[in-house]
Tab-separated table of C-alpha atoms in Angstrom:
chain	number	residue	atom	x	y	z
A	1	UNK	CA	65.353	26.909	-20.569
A	2	UNK	CA	61.816	25.749	-20.128
A	3	UNK	CA	58.942	27.220	-22.013
A	4	UNK	CA	55.999	28.307	-19.942
A	5	UNK	CA	52.532	28.141	-21.366
A	6	UNK	CA	50.191	30.765	-20.145
A	7	UNK	CA	46.530	31.113	-20.928
A	8	UNK	CA	45.145	34.404	-21.866
A	9	UNK	CA	41.925	35.700	-20.337
A	10	UNK	CA	40.227	35.321	-23.723
A	11	UNK	CA	40.626	31.489	-23.499
A	12	UNK	CA	39.030	31.323	-20.043
A	13	UNK	CA	35.860	33.156	-20.958
A	14	UNK	CA	32.555	31.297	-21.393
A	15	UNK	CA	30.949	31.882	-24.727
A	16	UNK	CA	27.266	32.247	-23.789
A	17	UNK	CA	26.252	32.856	-27.361
A	18	UNK	CA	27.657	29.479	-28.396
A	19	UNK	CA	25.909	27.705	-25.484
A	20	UNK	CA	22.535	29.290	-26.329
A	21	UNK	CA	23.086	28.361	-29.960
A	22	UNK	CA	23.624	24.689	-28.999
A	23	UNK	CA	20.491	24.718	-26.838
A	24	UNK	CA	18.437	26.212	-29.686
A	25	UNK	CA	19.860	23.678	-32.165
A	26	UNK	CA	18.707	20.782	-29.898
A	27	UNK	CA	15.491	22.346	-28.580
A	28	UNK	CA	13.220	19.576	-29.937
A	29	UNK	CA	15.334	16.888	-28.289
A	30	UNK	CA	15.218	18.769	-24.967
A	31	UNK	CA	11.447	19.345	-25.241
A	32	UNK	CA	10.864	15.686	-26.193
A	33	UNK	CA	12.854	14.310	-23.246
A	34	UNK	CA	11.129	16.727	-20.851
A	35	UNK	CA	7.662	15.718	-22.107
A	36	UNK	CA	8.553	12.018	-21.951
A	37	UNK	CA	9.531	12.226	-18.288
A	38	UNK	CA	6.564	14.493	-17.457
A	39	UNK	CA	4.147	11.976	-18.995
A	40	UNK	CA	5.903	9.124	-17.205
A	41	UNK	CA	5.590	10.940	-13.875
A	42	UNK	CA	1.907	11.719	-14.479
A	43	UNK	CA	1.195	8.083	-15.429
A	44	UNK	CA	2.978	6.891	-12.298
A	45	UNK	CA	0.967	9.292	-10.116
A	46	UNK	CA	-2.332	8.155	-11.650
A	47	UNK	CA	-1.654	4.405	-11.729
A	48	UNK	CA	0.076	3.973	-8.365
A	49	UNK	CA	-2.238	2.919	-5.554
A	50	UNK	CA	-2.269	5.406	-2.690
A	51	UNK	CA	-1.439	3.765	0.629
A	52	UNK	CA	-2.887	5.118	3.857
A	53	UNK	CA	-2.002	3.624	7.221
A	54	UNK	CA	-2.906	4.516	10.760
A	55	UNK	CA	-2.616	3.052	14.238
A	56	UNK	CA	-3.870	4.259	17.585
A	57	UNK	CA	-3.305	3.303	21.193
A	58	UNK	CA	-5.004	4.932	24.151
A	59	UNK	CA	-2.826	5.458	27.180
A	60	UNK	CA	-4.290	6.469	30.526
A	61	UNK	CA	-2.090	8.969	32.349
A	62	UNK	CA	-2.211	9.672	36.064
A	63	UNK	CA	-3.787	13.029	36.859
A	64	UNK	CA	-1.103	15.465	37.938
A	65	UNK	CA	-1.687	17.941	40.721
A	66	UNK	CA	-0.862	21.594	40.549
A	67	UNK	CA	-0.250	21.784	44.275
A	68	UNK	CA	3.368	21.560	45.405
A	69	UNK	CA	2.090	19.474	48.324
A	70	UNK	CA	0.448	16.924	46.005
A	71	UNK	CA	3.270	14.376	46.347
A	72	UNK	CA	3.212	14.841	50.109
A	73	UNK	CA	-0.387	13.569	50.150
A	74	UNK	CA	0.724	10.308	48.472
A	75	UNK	CA	3.500	9.835	51.026
A	76	UNK	CA	1.063	10.344	53.905
A	77	UNK	CA	-1.306	7.780	52.396
A	78	UNK	CA	-4.130	10.212	51.666
A	79	UNK	CA	-3.491	10.551	47.906
A	80	UNK	CA	-5.272	8.770	45.047
A	81	UNK	CA	-4.851	5.039	44.679
A	82	UNK	CA	-2.014	4.296	42.196
A	83	UNK	CA	-3.366	0.762	41.731
A	84	UNK	CA	-6.251	2.128	39.638
A	85	UNK	CA	-3.854	3.669	37.124
A	86	UNK	CA	-1.855	0.483	36.604
A	87	UNK	CA	-5.087	-1.547	36.425
A	88	UNK	CA	-6.299	0.703	33.589
A	89	UNK	CA	-3.042	0.178	31.687
A	90	UNK	CA	-3.328	-3.604	32.137
A	91	UNK	CA	-6.884	-3.443	30.759
A	92	UNK	CA	-5.638	-1.623	27.667
A	93	UNK	CA	-3.019	-4.302	27.038
A	94	UNK	CA	-5.538	-7.090	27.620
A	95	UNK	CA	-8.051	-5.502	25.251
A	96	UNK	CA	-5.485	-5.654	22.448
A	97	UNK	CA	-4.678	-9.284	23.255
A	98	UNK	CA	-8.378	-10.188	23.363
A	99	UNK	CA	-8.968	-8.428	20.059
A	100	UNK	CA	-6.093	-10.383	18.497
A	101	UNK	CA	-7.574	-13.663	19.736
A	102	UNK	CA	-10.996	-12.773	18.309
A	103	UNK	CA	-9.444	-11.948	14.936
A	104	UNK	CA	-7.634	-15.300	14.926
A	105	UNK	CA	-10.708	-17.335	15.919
A	106	UNK	CA	-13.164	-15.741	13.521
A	107	UNK	CA	-10.657	-15.621	10.676
A	108	UNK	CA	-10.775	-11.882	10.101
A	109	UNK	CA	-7.185	-12.031	8.916
A	110	UNK	CA	-8.209	-13.825	5.708
A	111	UNK	CA	-6.822	-11.952	2.719
A	112	UNK	CA	-8.591	-11.923	-0.646
A	113	UNK	CA	-6.192	-10.946	-3.448
A	114	UNK	CA	-7.807	-10.375	-6.869
A	115	UNK	CA	-6.068	-11.121	-10.141
A	116	UNK	CA	-5.595	-7.717	-11.741
A	117	UNK	CA	-4.852	-6.506	-15.229
A	118	UNK	CA	-1.145	-5.843	-15.718
A	119	UNK	CA	0.018	-2.278	-14.960
A	120	UNK	CA	-3.460	-0.628	-14.993
A	121	UNK	CA	-5.375	-3.143	-12.835
A	122	UNK	CA	-5.425	-1.127	-9.616
A	123	UNK	CA	-6.411	2.000	-11.543
A	124	UNK	CA	-9.328	0.101	-13.150
A	125	UNK	CA	-10.562	-0.997	-9.701
A	126	UNK	CA	-10.182	2.470	-8.111
A	127	UNK	CA	-12.041	4.160	-10.986
A	128	UNK	CA	-14.719	1.402	-10.958
A	129	UNK	CA	-14.387	0.785	-14.719
A	130	UNK	CA	-16.754	-2.008	-15.739
A	131	UNK	CA	-15.673	-5.065	-17.743
A	132	UNK	CA	-16.008	-4.492	-21.511
A	133	UNK	CA	-17.723	-7.165	-23.616
A	134	UNK	CA	-14.524	-8.332	-25.304
A	135	UNK	CA	-13.009	-9.179	-21.861
A	136	UNK	CA	-15.829	-11.565	-20.848
A	137	UNK	CA	-14.500	-14.883	-19.624
A	138	UNK	CA	-11.097	-13.469	-18.636
A	139	UNK	CA	-9.946	-14.074	-15.033
A	140	UNK	CA	-8.939	-10.477	-14.240
A	141	UNK	CA	-11.129	-8.440	-11.879
A	142	UNK	CA	-12.759	-5.222	-13.092
A	143	UNK	CA	-14.647	-2.436	-11.311
A	144	UNK	CA	-17.844	-3.467	-9.547
A	145	UNK	CA	-16.762	-7.111	-9.217
A	146	UNK	CA	-16.046	-8.445	-5.761
A	147	UNK	CA	-15.747	-11.545	-3.635
A	148	UNK	CA	-17.364	-11.503	-0.221
A	149	UNK	CA	-16.140	-14.342	1.916
A	150	UNK	CA	-18.577	-15.068	4.716
A	151	UNK	CA	-16.679	-17.845	6.428
A	152	UNK	CA	-13.837	-20.092	5.381
A	153	UNK	CA	-12.815	-23.070	7.446
A	154	UNK	CA	-9.961	-25.214	6.199
A	155	UNK	CA	-8.175	-28.264	7.552
A	156	UNK	CA	-4.930	-27.639	9.420
A	157	UNK	CA	-2.688	-28.923	6.581
A	158	UNK	CA	-4.232	-26.321	4.217
A	159	UNK	CA	-3.735	-23.332	6.544
A	160	UNK	CA	-1.458	-20.753	4.951
A	161	UNK	CA	-1.798	-22.321	1.478
A	162	UNK	CA	-3.159	-20.146	-1.328
A	163	UNK	CA	-6.712	-21.048	-2.349
A	164	UNK	CA	-7.913	-19.809	-5.726
A	165	UNK	CA	-11.597	-19.107	-6.377
A	166	UNK	CA	-12.458	-19.033	-10.077
A	167	UNK	CA	-15.827	-17.547	-11.017
A	168	UNK	CA	-17.891	-19.427	-13.577
A	169	UNK	CA	-21.142	-18.682	-15.352
A	170	UNK	CA	-24.404	-17.957	-13.492
A	171	UNK	CA	-22.821	-17.800	-10.023
A	172	UNK	CA	-20.837	-21.035	-10.217
A	173	UNK	CA	-17.298	-21.147	-8.870
A	174	UNK	CA	-14.376	-23.546	-8.533
A	175	UNK	CA	-12.043	-23.733	-5.526
A	176	UNK	CA	-8.475	-24.731	-6.371
A	177	UNK	CA	-5.470	-25.289	-4.133
A	178	UNK	CA	-2.687	-23.072	-5.497
A	179	UNK	CA	1.000	-23.815	-5.508
A	180	UNK	CA	3.350	-25.715	-7.788
A	181	UNK	CA	0.785	-28.396	-8.630
A	182	UNK	CA	-2.705	-26.845	-8.478
A	183	UNK	CA	-5.578	-29.231	-7.760
A	184	UNK	CA	-9.328	-28.706	-7.707
A	185	UNK	CA	-10.772	-28.958	-4.198
A	186	UNK	CA	-14.406	-28.479	-5.127
A	187	UNK	CA	-17.082	-26.608	-7.008
A	188	UNK	CA	-20.065	-24.655	-5.750
A	189	UNK	CA	-22.783	-22.129	-6.366
A	190	UNK	CA	-22.861	-18.601	-4.931
A	191	UNK	CA	-25.047	-18.426	-1.813
């Protein structure tokens, strides 16, 4: 004979009183973990840089006719000239290509990347917080500080290499070629 084990309905019941008792016993741990993650989420929302991006392209569409005989006019040769529509589309494509060539020639694709404070650097720039006195002489950028690059022409071997501009006192600066072995390329005065 085999013995069968059966569970009684009393063993299958959930004891809500015991569960609430455990939650109340550990309420400070639960509150602490909740506050920790809430503060972390708020800090992330404040310190993360918002990114906005947009792109637009104008497309010229052929004017449609409401008349059921509109297509018949094109077949008979009395409709609008379809060459004008394709010419407009070619002009749109060429305008983008011309714009790209202008950007390349003038150097509008030059990127200036500031050295920021760790973690809070982008927040400091967005809030325009000025440099405190104890941070004078440090290389990190603070609110209100900027670099406006009028024109930068470099020799072909230096194209694509990082160039580092270090601000000095009274408008002086040093231009250094970045990389594994940095070297000073020159010094100058603002303006």
